[in-house]
Amino acid sequence: MDFKVLFSPIRIGNMEVPNRFVVPPMGTNLGNPDGTISQEMIDYWEARAKGGWGLIIVEVTAVDPLGKAIPFQPCLFDDSFIPSFKKLADTVHRYGTKIAVQLHHAGRQTSSQIMGEQPVAPSPVPCLVSKEMPRELSTGEVYEMIEKFGDAALRARKAGLDAIEVHGAHGYLIGQFMSPHSNKRVDEFGGSFHNRMRFPVEVVRNIRRKVGGAFPVIFRISGDERVTGGINIEESRAAARVLEDAGVDALHVSVGVYGSMQYIIPPADIPPGFLLPYSEEIKKAVSVPVIGVGRINHPALAKDAILSGKADLLSWGRQSLADPETPNKVAAGLIEDISPCIACNQGCVGYIFDPDKMKATCLVNPFCGREGKMKIEPAVKKKKLVIIGGGPGGLEAAWVAAARGHSVLLFEKESVPGGQFRVGAIAPAKQEITKSISFYTHMGRKYGVDFRFGVEAKAEQIIAEKPDVVIIATGAEASIPDIPGIDNPKVVTSTEILLGLKDPGTRVLVIGGGMVGSETADLLGEHGHEVTIAEMSPEIGRDVQESVRYFLFRRLKKYKTTIYTNTTVKEITNDSVRAEKDGEEIELRGFDTIVIAVGATSVNTLQRELDGKVPELYVIGDASETRKAIDAIEEGASIAIRL
């Protein structure tokens, strides 16, 4: 396809953006603890500037010490932050990319654990997620806050940035003032639409007074908050007109607040481009450029959005994490070389809110957030690698090693690649996983990986290849619990159901309500089976990312799935099971099929046979310890760049 329209320049105020590709301000938590820009963050943004993005918008940047939403958030509430922002801007400008910074205050959508003090907000109404009661800002404090936004904007201009974005979306402080869902004030900043718009309008005017009329100001707005009593698209259209009159040069249109987070960072359950109708509506209301967002993940979708008038520029969000080189690859026609976002939310938002991780990365692209430390560079000494297993870890290790110049031979016993990752792609809303498998395989072939599918490698066969390095990535298989009656012919594994190898009949019991069991039940429910889940824990889906779980649970409810928690199966007898629930014995009966989904067991029969017989031997992914695909992929890449 011809994607020339994506590479046509466009003006936002006095700033000319060289193309229509935008990296939106996603929190990464890569900043320094003191709020300055870290080298890690500079490396992250440099990779995207180098990748050809026309405009990058630095993530949520605090205008006040009490405004942080994440611990390592950049800050601009003091002149001492200017030098590190200048270093970032100078780095980005070397590639012809424009750089803006998003000015932000979390308001009620944070916690005293992050800031050390009680959050502040327009009204004492807790966030639906953080649930901590905020302190209501006095009228005088509101006017002080207006000044803080203007002061931060001036610092951004002094640091050499090209524009600023005011964060009025996603239920943060400015959005809280705009929305009747969170604003219950009765002074000049609350009540009517006019009064609720006073705070964002005064913020924009204050910024204009301090930075001048020539410095571009973008405003991010939620087209619909998707919560009870929140802003809808009609009010957002009206707000957009008011903001344009106040001096805004562009509108950046998203949706949601923390209470509807599943729509801010949607999983694969939500189709690509799902928010474009909102930017289209805003675009009808204003004459300034409009930036669209919402799972933009393919240039054909982006091209259509611009040509059909839905947006003027497009934020590719998580796709920019999955592949910072996306624009350059589109320009070169290398569409298959683009590492795809699969909307799993595991490495991005999943890691941000994981207290053991806290920094964003990407399942498909483990180099994300580690650009200065992990690089694909030519190997000093070319080696011969043999990789056993074509799951995600093995595939990642194969193509990265081959890209560095190593000779790579990969054995996979199945006739197709993917391993358990491919099985996981079969459940509803998981089909995006197939894109990553195709990408890894394509990149492997591009760099000369010798794929041997349908071959179960034996130790003597591997040794005969005389490899310098062997990587065992043989994955895992379904665990079979030691339950009396487990050999009942009605008992099957979740893998057999997902691959269509067994007919489940009408009534099905799934033993195990983790991710695999819940998704197996989801598939069965979608196809009209009557499903019951028996789970030992107090709840099902505990290992499923929050936004993914929201839509998964909604479907299970739609299918009238029967769920027994705190339930341990003790015995399987013909079409029934005897179980213990909350200390009492129960019997579940009348099932055509009983599905086992209680976890996985490592498959690693080769390590002992190869140990000491090859120069270098590594075991990665589930073959080492059963975990998630993100762990296997990261391990595969890490080993491949060290060899």
PDB file of N, CA, C and O in Angstrom, residues 1 7 41 48 74 81 109 152 175 179 187 208 221 245 326 330 371 395 406 421 431 479 568 582 605:
ATOM      1  N   MET A   1       0.829  -1.196   0.000  1.00  0.00           N
ATOM      2  CA  MET A   1       0.000   0.000   0.000  1.00  0.00           C
ATOM      3  C   MET A   1       0.866   1.250   0.000  1.00  0.00           C
ATOM      4  O   MET A   1       2.004   1.231   0.434  1.00  0.00           O
ATOM      5  N   PHE A   7       3.203  10.294   6.001  1.00  0.00           N
ATOM      6  CA  PHE A   7       4.494  10.981   6.060  1.00  0.00           C
ATOM      7  C   PHE A   7       4.415  12.424   5.565  1.00  0.00           C
ATOM      8  O   PHE A   7       5.436  13.064   5.331  1.00  0.00           O
ATOM      9  N   MET A  41      15.753   6.932  30.571  1.00  0.00           N
ATOM     10  CA  MET A  41      14.633   7.547  29.866  1.00  0.00           C
ATOM     11  C   MET A  41      15.099   8.225  28.576  1.00  0.00           C
ATOM     12  O   MET A  41      14.401   8.177  27.548  1.00  0.00           O
ATOM     13  N   ARG A  48      13.034   6.080  19.985  1.00  0.00           N
ATOM     14  CA  ARG A  48      11.816   6.394  19.246  1.00  0.00           C
ATOM     15  C   ARG A  48      12.028   7.574  18.300  1.00  0.00           C
ATOM     16  O   ARG A  48      11.476   7.580  17.198  1.00  0.00           O
ATOM     17  N   PRO A  74       8.671  12.133  35.928  1.00  0.00           N
ATOM     18  CA  PRO A  74       9.427  13.372  35.714  1.00  0.00           C
ATOM     19  C   PRO A  74       8.696  14.564  36.339  1.00  0.00           C
ATOM     20  O   PRO A  74       7.474  14.532  36.501  1.00  0.00           O
ATOM     21  N   PHE A  81      14.865  21.247  37.375  1.00  0.00           N
ATOM     22  CA  PHE A  81      14.556  20.146  36.463  1.00  0.00           C
ATOM     23  C   PHE A  81      14.857  20.492  35.004  1.00  0.00           C
ATOM     24  O   PHE A  81      14.849  19.617  34.140  1.00  0.00           O
ATOM     25  N   GLN A 109      -6.259  10.669  41.841  1.00  0.00           N
ATOM     26  CA  GLN A 109      -5.850   9.381  41.279  1.00  0.00           C
ATOM     27  C   GLN A 109      -4.392   9.064  41.613  1.00  0.00           C
ATOM     28  O   GLN A 109      -3.556   8.867  40.739  1.00  0.00           O
ATOM     29  N   ALA A 152       5.324  25.637  34.917  1.00  0.00           N
ATOM     30  CA  ALA A 152       5.921  24.421  34.360  1.00  0.00           C
ATOM     31  C   ALA A 152       6.037  24.518  32.841  1.00  0.00           C
ATOM     32  O   ALA A 152       7.029  24.070  32.247  1.00  0.00           O
ATOM     33  N   GLY A 175      -9.109  16.984  34.495  1.00  0.00           N
ATOM     34  CA  GLY A 175     -10.314  16.242  34.145  1.00  0.00           C
ATOM     35  C   GLY A 175     -11.282  16.135  35.312  1.00  0.00           C
ATOM     36  O   GLY A 175     -12.507  16.132  35.127  1.00  0.00           O
ATOM     37  N   SER A 179     -15.305  17.311  35.208  1.00  0.00           N
ATOM     38  CA  SER A 179     -16.320  16.268  35.248  1.00  0.00           C
ATOM     39  C   SER A 179     -17.253  16.348  36.457  1.00  0.00           C
ATOM     40  O   SER A 179     -16.785  16.405  37.603  1.00  0.00           O
ATOM     41  N   ASP A 187     -18.269  26.599  44.399  1.00  0.00           N
ATOM     42  CA  ASP A 187     -17.669  27.916  44.165  1.00  0.00           C
ATOM     43  C   ASP A 187     -17.609  28.161  42.667  1.00  0.00           C
ATOM     44  O   ASP A 187     -18.268  27.482  41.873  1.00  0.00           O
ATOM     45  N   ARG A 208      -0.528  30.487  28.239  1.00  0.00           N
ATOM     46  CA  ARG A 208      -0.357  31.402  27.107  1.00  0.00           C
ATOM     47  C   ARG A 208       0.337  32.695  27.546  1.00  0.00           C
ATOM     48  O   ARG A 208       1.219  33.206  26.851  1.00  0.00           O
ATOM     49  N   ILE A 221      -7.881  15.283  26.127  1.00  0.00           N
ATOM     50  CA  ILE A 221      -9.239  15.284  26.653  1.00  0.00           C
ATOM     51  C   ILE A 221      -9.834  13.881  26.538  1.00  0.00           C
ATOM     52  O   ILE A 221      -9.531  13.140  25.595  1.00  0.00           O
ATOM     53  N   ASP A 245     -11.043  28.184  21.774  1.00  0.00           N
ATOM     54  CA  ASP A 245     -11.185  29.633  21.960  1.00  0.00           C
ATOM     55  C   ASP A 245     -10.196  30.161  23.000  1.00  0.00           C
ATOM     56  O   ASP A 245      -9.739  31.309  22.911  1.00  0.00           O
ATOM     57  N   THR A 326       8.819   1.560  14.135  1.00  0.00           N
ATOM     58  CA  THR A 326       7.620   1.396  13.310  1.00  0.00           C
ATOM     59  C   THR A 326       7.546   2.383  12.145  1.00  0.00           C
ATOM     60  O   THR A 326       7.353   1.968  10.994  1.00  0.00           O
ATOM     61  N   VAL A 330       7.627   1.339   8.152  1.00  0.00           N
ATOM     62  CA  VAL A 330       6.508   1.632   7.248  1.00  0.00           C
ATOM     63  C   VAL A 330       7.021   2.381   6.028  1.00  0.00           C
ATOM     64  O   VAL A 330       6.664   2.062   4.886  1.00  0.00           O
ATOM     65  N   GLU A 371      16.938   0.168  26.359  1.00  0.00           N
ATOM     66  CA  GLU A 371      17.599   0.464  25.091  1.00  0.00           C
ATOM     67  C   GLU A 371      19.090   0.733  25.234  1.00  0.00           C
ATOM     68  O   GLU A 371      19.865   0.426  24.314  1.00  0.00           O
ATOM     69  N   LEU A 395      12.145 -18.850  19.876  1.00  0.00           N
ATOM     70  CA  LEU A 395      12.041 -18.040  18.658  1.00  0.00           C
ATOM     71  C   LEU A 395      12.746 -16.693  18.817  1.00  0.00           C
ATOM     72  O   LEU A 395      13.427 -16.223  17.901  1.00  0.00           O
ATOM     73  N   HIS A 406      25.266 -14.904  14.189  1.00  0.00           N
ATOM     74  CA  HIS A 406      25.485 -16.297  14.555  1.00  0.00           C
ATOM     75  C   HIS A 406      24.740 -17.226  13.594  1.00  0.00           C
ATOM     76  O   HIS A 406      23.731 -16.837  12.987  1.00  0.00           O
ATOM     77  N   PHE A 421       2.507 -20.894  23.497  1.00  0.00           N
ATOM     78  CA  PHE A 421       2.061 -19.555  23.096  1.00  0.00           C
ATOM     79  C   PHE A 421       0.997 -19.674  22.004  1.00  0.00           C
ATOM     80  O   PHE A 421       0.006 -18.946  22.013  1.00  0.00           O
ATOM     81  N   GLN A 431      -6.203 -13.886  19.947  1.00  0.00           N
ATOM     82  CA  GLN A 431      -5.696 -14.141  18.603  1.00  0.00           C
ATOM     83  C   GLN A 431      -4.507 -13.268  18.228  1.00  0.00           C
ATOM     84  O   GLN A 431      -3.728 -13.609  17.336  1.00  0.00           O
ATOM     85  N   SER A 479       0.141 -29.965  33.843  1.00  0.00           N
ATOM     86  CA  SER A 479       0.306 -30.765  35.056  1.00  0.00           C
ATOM     87  C   SER A 479      -0.927 -31.653  35.245  1.00  0.00           C
ATOM     88  O   SER A 479      -2.062 -31.197  35.046  1.00  0.00           O
ATOM     89  N   THR A 568     -11.661 -27.690  46.412  1.00  0.00           N
ATOM     90  CA  THR A 568     -10.611 -28.646  46.079  1.00  0.00           C
ATOM     91  C   THR A 568     -11.234 -29.973  45.674  1.00  0.00           C
ATOM     92  O   THR A 568     -12.014 -30.550  46.440  1.00  0.00           O
ATOM     93  N   ASP A 582     -14.955 -24.822  51.241  1.00  0.00           N
ATOM     94  CA  ASP A 582     -15.041 -24.135  52.533  1.00  0.00           C
ATOM     95  C   ASP A 582     -15.186 -25.119  53.687  1.00  0.00           C
ATOM     96  O   ASP A 582     -15.948 -24.895  54.639  1.00  0.00           O
ATOM     97  N   THR A 605      14.175 -32.792  29.380  1.00  0.00           N
ATOM     98  CA  THR A 605      14.829 -34.106  29.456  1.00  0.00           C
ATOM     99  C   THR A 605      16.231 -34.084  28.871  1.00  0.00           C
ATOM    100  O   THR A 605      16.974 -35.063  29.012  1.00  0.00           O
TER     101      THR A 605
END
